[in-house]
PDB file of C-alpha atoms and ligand atoms in Angstrom:
ATOM      1  CA  MET A   1     212.353 -43.861  13.636  1.00 76.00           C
ATOM      2  CA  SER A   2     210.338 -43.809  10.285  1.00 89.00           C
ATOM      3  CA  VAL A   3     210.032 -40.472   8.154  1.00 96.00           C
ATOM      4  CA  GLU A   4     207.017 -40.352   5.654  1.00 97.00           C
ATOM      5  CA  VAL A   5     208.851 -38.756   2.195  1.00 97.00           C
ATOM      6  CA  ARG A   6     206.534 -37.067  -0.442  1.00 97.00           C
ATOM      7  CA  LEU A   7     207.769 -37.510  -3.755  1.00 96.00           C
ATOM      8  CA  PRO A   8     206.886 -34.903  -6.670  1.00 94.00           C
ATOM      9  CA  THR A   9     204.581 -36.367  -9.657  1.00 92.00           C
ATOM     10  CA  LEU A  10     208.088 -35.671 -12.086  1.00 92.00           C
ATOM     11  CA  LEU A  11     209.995 -38.465  -9.467  1.00 95.00           C
ATOM     12  CA  ARG A  12     207.085 -41.021  -8.989  1.00 96.00           C
ATOM     13  CA  GLY A  13     208.511 -43.135 -11.749  1.00 95.00           C
ATOM     14  CA  HIS A  14     211.457 -43.665 -10.170  1.00 96.00           C
ATOM     15  CA  ALA A  15     209.739 -45.432  -7.620  1.00 97.00           C
ATOM     16  CA  GLU A  16     207.410 -47.333  -8.841  1.00 97.00           C
ATOM     17  CA  GLY A  17     204.902 -44.990  -8.749  1.00 95.00           C
ATOM     18  CA  ARG A  18     204.075 -44.541  -5.231  1.00 96.00           C
ATOM     19  CA  SER A  19     203.465 -40.027  -4.213  1.00 95.00           C
ATOM     20  CA  THR A  20     204.505 -41.331  -0.210  1.00 95.00           C
ATOM     21  CA  VAL A  21     207.569 -43.574   1.106  1.00 97.00           C
ATOM     22  CA  SER A  22     208.319 -44.255   4.811  1.00 97.00           C
ATOM     23  CA  PHE A  23     211.790 -44.855   5.229  1.00 96.00           C
ATOM     24  CA  PRO A  24     214.561 -44.758   8.897  1.00 94.00           C
ATOM     25  CA  GLY A  25     216.670 -41.768  10.183  1.00 96.00           C
ATOM     26  CA  SER A  26     217.843 -39.936  12.171  1.00 97.00           C
ATOM     27  CA  THR A  27     218.668 -37.285   9.660  1.00 97.00           C
ATOM     28  CA  VAL A  28     217.357 -36.273   6.359  1.00 97.00           C
ATOM     29  CA  GLY A  29     220.347 -36.665   4.997  1.00 96.00           C
ATOM     30  CA  GLU A  30     219.912 -40.403   5.934  1.00 96.00           C
ATOM     31  CA  VAL A  31     216.367 -40.123   5.001  1.00 97.00           C
ATOM     32  CA  LEU A  32     217.631 -39.625   1.525  1.00 96.00           C
ATOM     33  CA  ASP A  33     220.032 -41.827   1.352  1.00 95.00           C
ATOM     34  CA  ALA A  34     218.015 -44.403   2.337  1.00 96.00           C
ATOM     35  CA  LEU A  35     215.356 -43.116  -0.375  1.00 96.00           C
ATOM     36  CA  VAL A  36     217.439 -43.409  -3.129  1.00 95.00           C
ATOM     37  CA  THR A  37     219.521 -47.378  -1.450  1.00 95.00           C
ATOM     38  CA  ALA A  38     215.858 -48.165  -1.709  1.00 97.00           C
ATOM     39  CA  TYR A  39     215.223 -46.339  -5.258  1.00 97.00           C
ATOM     40  CA  PRO A  40     218.689 -45.777  -7.265  1.00 95.00           C
ATOM     41  CA  GLY A  41     217.124 -43.638 -10.455  1.00 94.00           C
ATOM     42  CA  LEU A  42     216.660 -41.256  -7.443  1.00 95.00           C
ATOM     43  CA  ALA A  43     219.784 -40.878  -6.568  1.00 90.00           C
ATOM     44  CA  GLY A  44     221.092 -38.017  -9.332  1.00 90.00           C
ATOM     45  CA  GLN A  45     217.496 -36.263  -9.501  1.00 92.00           C
ATOM     46  CA  VAL A  46     217.917 -35.473  -5.516  1.00 94.00           C
ATOM     47  CA  LEU A  47     221.822 -35.066  -4.692  1.00 91.00           C
ATOM     48  CA  THR A  48     224.329 -34.532  -6.562  1.00 89.00           C
ATOM     49  CA  ASP A  49     227.616 -36.144  -7.043  1.00 87.00           C
ATOM     50  CA  ASP A  50     229.499 -34.914  -4.167  1.00 88.00           C
ATOM     51  CA  GLY A  51     226.208 -36.039  -1.912  1.00 86.00           C
ATOM     52  CA  SER A  52     224.513 -32.222  -1.537  1.00 89.00           C
ATOM     53  CA  LEU A  53     220.737 -31.255  -2.292  1.00 92.00           C
ATOM     54  CA  HIS A  54     220.323 -30.998  -5.957  1.00 91.00           C
ATOM     55  CA  ARG A  55     220.037 -27.622  -6.671  1.00 88.00           C
ATOM     56  CA  PHE A  56     216.979 -28.155  -8.958  1.00 90.00           C
ATOM     57  CA  VAL A  57     214.669 -29.137  -5.520  1.00 94.00           C
ATOM     58  CA  ASN A  58     213.245 -28.215  -2.363  1.00 96.00           C
ATOM     59  CA  VAL A  59     213.618 -30.381   0.248  1.00 97.00           C
ATOM     60  CA  TYR A  60     210.877 -29.943   3.275  1.00 97.00           C
ATOM     61  CA  LEU A  61     211.556 -31.259   7.219  1.00 97.00           C
ATOM     62  CA  ASN A  62     207.365 -30.474   7.924  1.00 95.00           C
ATOM     63  CA  ASP A  63     207.234 -26.585   7.293  1.00 92.00           C
ATOM     64  CA  ASP A  64     210.396 -25.334   6.843  1.00 95.00           C
ATOM     65  CA  ASP A  65     213.538 -25.372   4.263  1.00 96.00           C
ATOM     66  CA  VAL A  66     216.044 -27.421   5.377  1.00 97.00           C
ATOM     67  CA  ARG A  67     218.514 -25.074   3.300  1.00 94.00           C
ATOM     68  CA  TYR A  68     217.588 -22.339   6.327  1.00 95.00           C
ATOM     69  CA  LEU A  69     218.133 -25.209   8.887  1.00 97.00           C
ATOM     70  CA  ASP A  70     220.852 -27.848   9.229  1.00 96.00           C
ATOM     71  CA  ARG A  71     220.773 -29.093   5.741  1.00 95.00           C
ATOM     72  CA  LEU A  72     220.705 -32.598   5.219  1.00 96.00           C
ATOM     73  CA  ASP A  73     221.740 -33.068   9.306  1.00 97.00           C
ATOM     74  CA  THR A  74     218.934 -31.146  10.398  1.00 97.00           C
ATOM     75  CA  LYS A  75     217.329 -33.704  13.089  1.00 98.00           C
ATOM     76  CA  VAL A  76     214.228 -35.659  11.992  1.00 97.00           C
ATOM     77  CA  ASN A  77     211.828 -37.097  14.674  1.00 96.00           C
ATOM     78  CA  ASP A  78     209.210 -39.579  14.254  1.00 94.00           C
ATOM     79  CA  GLY A  79     206.366 -39.073  12.058  1.00 93.00           C
ATOM     80  CA  ASP A  80     207.908 -35.539  10.072  1.00 96.00           C
ATOM     81  CA  THR A  81     207.348 -35.436   6.787  1.00 96.00           C
ATOM     82  CA  VAL A  82     210.102 -34.847   4.557  1.00 97.00           C
ATOM     83  CA  SER A  83     208.592 -33.190   1.419  1.00 97.00           C
ATOM     84  CA  ILE A  84     211.035 -33.095  -2.703  1.00 97.00           C
ATOM     85  CA  LEU A  85     209.954 -30.674  -4.246  1.00 96.00           C
ATOM     86  CA  PRO A  86     211.038 -29.230  -7.608  1.00 96.00           C
ATOM     87  CA  ALA A  87     211.841 -26.492  -8.489  1.00 96.00           C
ATOM     88  CA  VAL A  88     209.477 -24.328  -9.809  1.00 97.00           C
ATOM     89  CA  ALA A  89     210.827 -21.022 -12.274  1.00 97.00           C
ATOM     90  CA  GLY A  90     210.909 -19.486 -15.055  1.00 97.00           C
ATOM     91  CA  GLY A  91     210.703 -15.986 -17.050  1.00 95.00           C
TER      92      GLY A  91
ATOM     93  CA  MET B   1     192.976 -29.575 -23.174  1.00 95.00           C
ATOM     94  CA  LEU B   2     192.476 -27.780 -19.685  1.00 97.00           C
ATOM     95  CA  GLU B   3     189.580 -27.190 -18.375  1.00 97.00           C
ATOM     96  CA  LEU B   4     188.683 -23.531 -16.064  1.00 96.00           C
ATOM     97  CA  SER B   5     185.864 -22.260 -14.310  1.00 96.00           C
ATOM     98  CA  ALA B   6     185.420 -19.169 -14.300  1.00 96.00           C
ATOM     99  CA  THR B   7     186.223 -18.758 -10.572  1.00 96.00           C
ATOM    100  CA  ILE B   8     190.001 -20.299 -11.230  1.00 97.00           C
ATOM    101  CA  HIS B   9     189.743 -18.637 -14.345  1.00 98.00           C
ATOM    102  CA  ALA B  10     189.253 -15.240 -12.762  1.00 97.00           C
ATOM    103  CA  GLN B  11     191.686 -15.911  -9.398  1.00 98.00           C
ATOM    104  CA  ILE B  12     194.721 -16.373 -11.918  1.00 98.00           C
ATOM    105  CA  VAL B  13     194.102 -13.057 -13.883  1.00 98.00           C
ATOM    106  CA  ALA B  14     193.304 -11.602 -10.348  1.00 98.00           C
ATOM    107  CA  HIS B  15     196.443 -12.608  -8.778  1.00 98.00           C
ATOM    108  CA  CYS B  16     198.635 -11.573 -11.712  1.00 98.00           C
ATOM    109  CA  LEU B  17     197.195  -7.781 -11.886  1.00 98.00           C
ATOM    110  CA  GLY B  18     197.942  -7.601  -8.501  1.00 98.00           C
ATOM    111  CA  GLY B  19     201.993  -8.411  -8.673  1.00 98.00           C
ATOM    112  CA  LEU B  20     202.377  -6.034 -11.614  1.00 98.00           C
ATOM    113  CA  PRO B  21     204.858  -4.803 -12.095  1.00 98.00           C
ATOM    114  CA  GLU B  22     206.148  -7.976 -11.223  1.00 98.00           C
ATOM    115  CA  GLU B  23     205.277 -10.989 -13.030  1.00 98.00           C
ATOM    116  CA  ALA B  24     203.243 -13.589 -10.307  1.00 98.00           C
ATOM    117  CA  CYS B  25     202.652 -16.597  -9.972  1.00 98.00           C
ATOM    118  CA  GLY B  26     201.108 -19.666  -8.506  1.00 98.00           C
ATOM    119  CA  LEU B  27     199.748 -23.092  -8.845  1.00 98.00           C
ATOM    120  CA  LEU B  28     197.307 -24.891  -9.869  1.00 98.00           C
ATOM    121  CA  SER B  29     195.914 -29.177  -8.541  1.00 98.00           C
ATOM    122  CA  GLY B  30     193.741 -31.995 -10.612  1.00 98.00           C
ATOM    123  CA  GLN B  31     193.687 -34.975 -10.713  1.00 97.00           C
ATOM    124  CA  LEU B  32     196.563 -36.589 -11.235  1.00 93.00           C
ATOM    125  CA  GLY B  33     196.715 -37.173 -15.442  1.00 91.00           C
ATOM    126  CA  GLY B  34     193.708 -34.742 -15.769  1.00 94.00           C
ATOM    127  CA  GLU B  35     193.108 -31.728 -17.174  1.00 96.00           C
ATOM    128  CA  THR B  36     190.117 -30.228 -15.602  1.00 97.00           C
ATOM    129  CA  VAL B  37     192.118 -28.106 -12.393  1.00 98.00           C
ATOM    130  CA  GLU B  38     190.353 -27.247  -9.146  1.00 97.00           C
ATOM    131  CA  GLY B  39     192.363 -25.275  -7.021  1.00 97.00           C
ATOM    132  CA  CYS B  40     194.535 -22.433  -7.552  1.00 98.00           C
ATOM    133  CA  TYR B  41     196.864 -21.506  -4.665  1.00 98.00           C
ATOM    134  CA  PRO B  42     198.462 -18.146  -5.714  1.00 98.00           C
ATOM    135  CA  ALA B  43     200.945 -18.121  -4.830  1.00 98.00           C
ATOM    136  CA  ARG B  44     204.279 -15.145  -3.945  1.00 98.00           C
ATOM    137  CA  ASN B  45     206.827 -14.522  -6.772  1.00 98.00           C
ATOM    138  CA  ALA B  46     210.535 -15.263  -4.560  1.00 97.00           C
ATOM    139  CA  ALA B  47     212.348 -13.711  -7.434  1.00 98.00           C
ATOM    140  CA  ALA B  48     210.314 -10.333  -7.433  1.00 97.00           C
ATOM    141  CA  SER B  49     211.067  -8.927 -10.909  1.00 98.00           C
ATOM    142  CA  ALA B  50     209.019  -8.033 -14.179  1.00 97.00           C
ATOM    143  CA  LYS B  51     211.091 -10.428 -15.636  1.00 97.00           C
ATOM    144  CA  LEU B  52     211.538 -13.746 -13.618  1.00 98.00           C
ATOM    145  CA  TYR B  53     209.623 -15.638 -11.207  1.00 98.00           C
ATOM    146  CA  THR B  54     210.405 -18.835  -9.116  1.00 98.00           C
ATOM    147  CA  VAL B  55     206.999 -20.129  -7.146  1.00 98.00           C
ATOM    148  CA  ASP B  56     208.026 -19.558  -3.403  1.00 97.00           C
ATOM    149  CA  PRO B  57     208.577 -23.003  -2.286  1.00 96.00           C
ATOM    150  CA  THR B  58     206.718 -22.758   0.821  1.00 96.00           C
ATOM    151  CA  ASP B  59     203.562 -21.478  -0.767  1.00 97.00           C
ATOM    152  CA  PHE B  60     204.551 -24.890  -2.916  1.00 97.00           C
ATOM    153  CA  VAL B  61     204.575 -27.026   0.063  1.00 97.00           C
ATOM    154  CA  ARG B  62     201.628 -25.579   1.846  1.00 96.00           C
ATOM    155  CA  ALA B  63     199.705 -25.961  -1.721  1.00 97.00           C
ATOM    156  CA  ASP B  64     200.895 -29.138  -2.003  1.00 96.00           C
ATOM    157  CA  ARG B  65     199.749 -30.303   0.762  1.00 95.00           C
ATOM    158  CA  HIS B  66     196.452 -29.007   0.837  1.00 96.00           C
ATOM    159  CA  ALA B  67     196.002 -30.296  -2.392  1.00 96.00           C
ATOM    160  CA  GLN B  68     196.487 -34.074  -1.179  1.00 94.00           C
ATOM    161  CA  SER B  69     194.755 -33.818   2.170  1.00 94.00           C
ATOM    162  CA  HIS B  70     191.744 -33.224  -0.962  1.00 96.00           C
ATOM    163  CA  GLY B  71     193.050 -35.892  -2.524  1.00 95.00           C
ATOM    164  CA  LEU B  72     194.262 -33.779  -5.368  1.00 97.00           C
ATOM    165  CA  GLU B  73     197.481 -33.209  -7.017  1.00 96.00           C
ATOM    166  CA  ILE B  74     199.404 -30.195  -8.408  1.00 97.00           C
ATOM    167  CA  ILE B  75     198.955 -30.282 -12.024  1.00 97.00           C
ATOM    168  CA  GLY B  76     200.487 -26.781 -13.398  1.00 98.00           C
ATOM    169  CA  VAL B  77     201.489 -23.699 -12.619  1.00 98.00           C
ATOM    170  CA  PHE B  78     200.753 -20.421 -14.397  1.00 98.00           C
ATOM    171  CA  HIS B  79     202.782 -17.219 -14.438  1.00 98.00           C
ATOM    172  CA  SER B  80     202.468 -13.424 -16.048  1.00 98.00           C
ATOM    173  CA  HIS B  81     204.053 -11.970 -18.742  1.00 98.00           C
ATOM    174  CA  THR B  82     204.311  -8.565 -17.472  1.00 97.00           C
ATOM    175  CA  HIS B  83     204.706  -7.523 -21.530  1.00 96.00           C
ATOM    176  CA  THR B  84     205.529 -10.220 -23.617  1.00 96.00           C
ATOM    177  CA  ASP B  85     203.382 -12.455 -25.878  1.00 97.00           C
ATOM    178  CA  ALA B  86     201.700 -15.289 -23.439  1.00 97.00           C
ATOM    179  CA  TYR B  87     203.866 -18.068 -25.055  1.00 98.00           C
ATOM    180  CA  PRO B  88     207.081 -19.714 -22.894  1.00 98.00           C
ATOM    181  CA  SER B  89     209.718 -18.059 -23.292  1.00 98.00           C
ATOM    182  CA  PRO B  90     213.087 -19.539 -23.620  1.00 97.00           C
ATOM    183  CA  THR B  91     213.141 -19.823 -19.633  1.00 97.00           C
ATOM    184  CA  ASP B  92     210.498 -21.040 -19.523  1.00 98.00           C
ATOM    185  CA  ILE B  93     211.091 -24.281 -21.715  1.00 97.00           C
ATOM    186  CA  ALA B  94     214.917 -24.400 -20.198  1.00 96.00           C
ATOM    187  CA  GLN B  95     213.137 -25.448 -16.679  1.00 95.00           C
ATOM    188  CA  ALA B  96     210.008 -26.177 -16.711  1.00 95.00           C
ATOM    189  CA  PRO B  97     210.090 -28.873 -13.869  1.00 92.00           C
ATOM    190  CA  ASP B  98     207.601 -31.877 -14.839  1.00 95.00           C
ATOM    191  CA  PRO B  99     206.423 -33.604 -18.614  1.00 95.00           C
ATOM    192  CA  ALA B 100     203.302 -33.845 -17.025  1.00 95.00           C
ATOM    193  CA  TRP B 101     202.631 -30.609 -15.708  1.00 97.00           C
ATOM    194  CA  HIS B 102     200.151 -27.977 -17.206  1.00 98.00           C
ATOM    195  CA  TYR B 103     201.768 -24.241 -17.549  1.00 98.00           C
ATOM    196  CA  VAL B 104     199.383 -21.699 -18.544  1.00 98.00           C
ATOM    197  CA  ILE B 105     200.223 -18.394 -19.207  1.00 98.00           C
ATOM    198  CA  VAL B 106     198.989 -15.092 -18.513  1.00 98.00           C
ATOM    199  CA  SER B 107     200.404 -12.033 -20.810  1.00 98.00           C
ATOM    200  CA  LEU B 108     198.896  -8.117 -19.390  1.00 98.00           C
ATOM    201  CA  ARG B 109     200.560  -6.674 -22.563  1.00 96.00           C
ATOM    202  CA  GLN B 110     197.359  -5.552 -24.089  1.00 96.00           C
ATOM    203  CA  ALA B 111     194.255  -4.452 -21.104  1.00 93.00           C
ATOM    204  CA  GLU B 112     192.341  -7.372 -21.670  1.00 95.00           C
ATOM    205  CA  PRO B 113     194.931 -10.102 -19.990  1.00 97.00           C
ATOM    206  CA  SER B 114     194.854 -13.074 -22.375  1.00 97.00           C
ATOM    207  CA  VAL B 115     195.580 -17.125 -20.765  1.00 98.00           C
ATOM    208  CA  ARG B 116     197.015 -19.597 -22.782  1.00 98.00           C
ATOM    209  CA  SER B 117     198.325 -23.375 -22.258  1.00 98.00           C
ATOM    210  CA  TYR B 118     201.108 -24.961 -23.366  1.00 98.00           C
ATOM    211  CA  ARG B 119     202.684 -28.125 -22.554  1.00 98.00           C
ATOM    212  CA  ILE B 120     206.165 -28.274 -22.408  1.00 98.00           C
ATOM    213  CA  VAL B 121     208.209 -31.693 -22.955  1.00 96.00           C
ATOM    214  CA  GLU B 122     211.691 -32.192 -23.336  1.00 94.00           C
ATOM    215  CA  GLY B 123     211.276 -28.446 -24.597  1.00 95.00           C
ATOM    216  CA  THR B 124     209.196 -29.220 -27.429  1.00 97.00           C
ATOM    217  CA  VAL B 125     205.820 -26.339 -26.813  1.00 98.00           C
ATOM    218  CA  THR B 126     202.103 -27.461 -27.372  1.00 98.00           C
ATOM    219  CA  GLU B 127     199.983 -24.916 -27.610  1.00 98.00           C
ATOM    220  CA  GLU B 128     196.651 -27.078 -26.043  1.00 98.00           C
ATOM    221  CA  PRO B 129     193.352 -25.175 -25.697  1.00 98.00           C
ATOM    222  CA  VAL B 130     191.772 -23.731 -22.030  1.00 97.00           C
ATOM    223  CA  VAL B 131     188.477 -24.588 -22.233  1.00 96.00           C
ATOM    224  CA  GLN B 132     184.953 -23.222 -19.504  1.00 92.00           C
ATOM    225  CA  ALA B 133     184.263 -25.486 -17.123  1.00 87.00           C
ATOM    226  CA  ALA B 134     181.289 -25.039 -15.420  1.00 82.00           C
ATOM    227  CA  ASP B 135     181.410 -23.746 -11.768  1.00 77.00           C
ATOM    228  CA  THR B 136     181.064 -26.800  -9.032  1.00 67.00           C
ATOM    229  CA  GLY B 137     180.864 -24.663  -6.071  1.00 58.00           C
ATOM    230  CA  ALA B 138     184.111 -26.860  -5.052  1.00 55.00           C
ATOM    231  CA  GLU B 139     187.094 -24.127  -6.688  1.00 50.00           C
ATOM    232  CA  GLY B 140     188.468 -21.370  -5.108  1.00 49.00           C
ATOM    233  CA  ARG B 141     188.675 -22.932  -1.235  1.00 51.00           C
ATOM    234  CA  PRO B 142     192.592 -23.184  -1.732  1.00 52.00           C
ATOM    235  CA  GLN B 143     192.385 -19.125  -1.967  1.00 47.00           C
ATOM    236  CA  ALA B 144     189.506 -18.637   0.016  1.00 41.00           C
ATOM    237  CA  ALA B 145     191.402 -21.162   3.146  1.00 40.00           C
ATOM    238  CA  GLY B 146     194.106 -18.086   3.498  1.00 41.00           C
ATOM    239  CA  PRO B 147     195.909 -15.715   1.309  1.00 42.00           C
ATOM    240  CA  PRO B 148     199.588 -17.243  -0.202  1.00 44.00           C
ATOM    241  CA  GLY B 149     201.848 -18.078   2.714  1.00 42.00           C
ATOM    242  CA  GLY B 150     198.447 -18.488   5.153  1.00 40.00           C
ATOM    243  CA  ARG B 151     197.356 -21.653   6.853  1.00 40.00           C
ATOM    244  CA  SER B 152     197.015 -24.495   4.846  1.00 40.00           C
ATOM    245  CA  GLY B 153     194.212 -27.453   5.967  1.00 38.00           C
ATOM    246  CA  GLY B 154     194.222 -31.213   5.822  1.00 37.00           C
ATOM    247  CA  ALA B 155     197.305 -33.081   6.300  1.00 38.00           C
ATOM    248  CA  GLY B 156     199.120 -30.173   8.002  1.00 34.00           C
ATOM    249  CA  ARG B 157     200.695 -30.919  11.307  1.00 37.00           C
TER     250      ARG B 157
HETATM  251 ZN1   ZN C   1     207.532 -16.799 -18.970  1.00 97.01          ZN
END
């Protein structure tokens, strides 16, 4: 099972400048683990020390925020896209 | 420098005025590293506040996908200040996500909206001139593709 991961411009410097990478996994968490194993610079940007999603990023499986699915346990299928986007906010 | 066509300038201002009394926000697309805005994606303000904004993440993912399908990237964000000048607030500076982005602020304090643009790099704010670009006819398509939260075409499944 291979899933495409779309990286925001902000994080591409940690991934050889790539905008899109592909990793195997059966859940969002497995895909993100594979991602941060391949690109350790992304580790602290995407996941917290205890392995949960960083609050400054939003992770989408296709059109759905994984926080409203099963978070990192959300199942993925071949051909799915996981998008990592920074939280954009201010005052 | 940030180049905005009259069409995109008008889209940004209209979305900000339409969001009153709350702050409004949206995303801007262009070539990676570019200074010309090619598309404007009005977004919902998930904070639903007159003092704060949060770009609705679902609107962001759709905008990102639409831009990507046109060979573009999200290169900036705009938001309104309903009662203050068009200068980044301490919250804007602290939360600026990407040093490569353009941060456009629209002040609605005066009768005539004021549109200004900034770079925010590690807490340092630098204003950049906003220049009017020629209308090529290509702008505005993202908005024409549907309201915020609507379907975005292209690379979606
Ligand atoms: Zn602001």
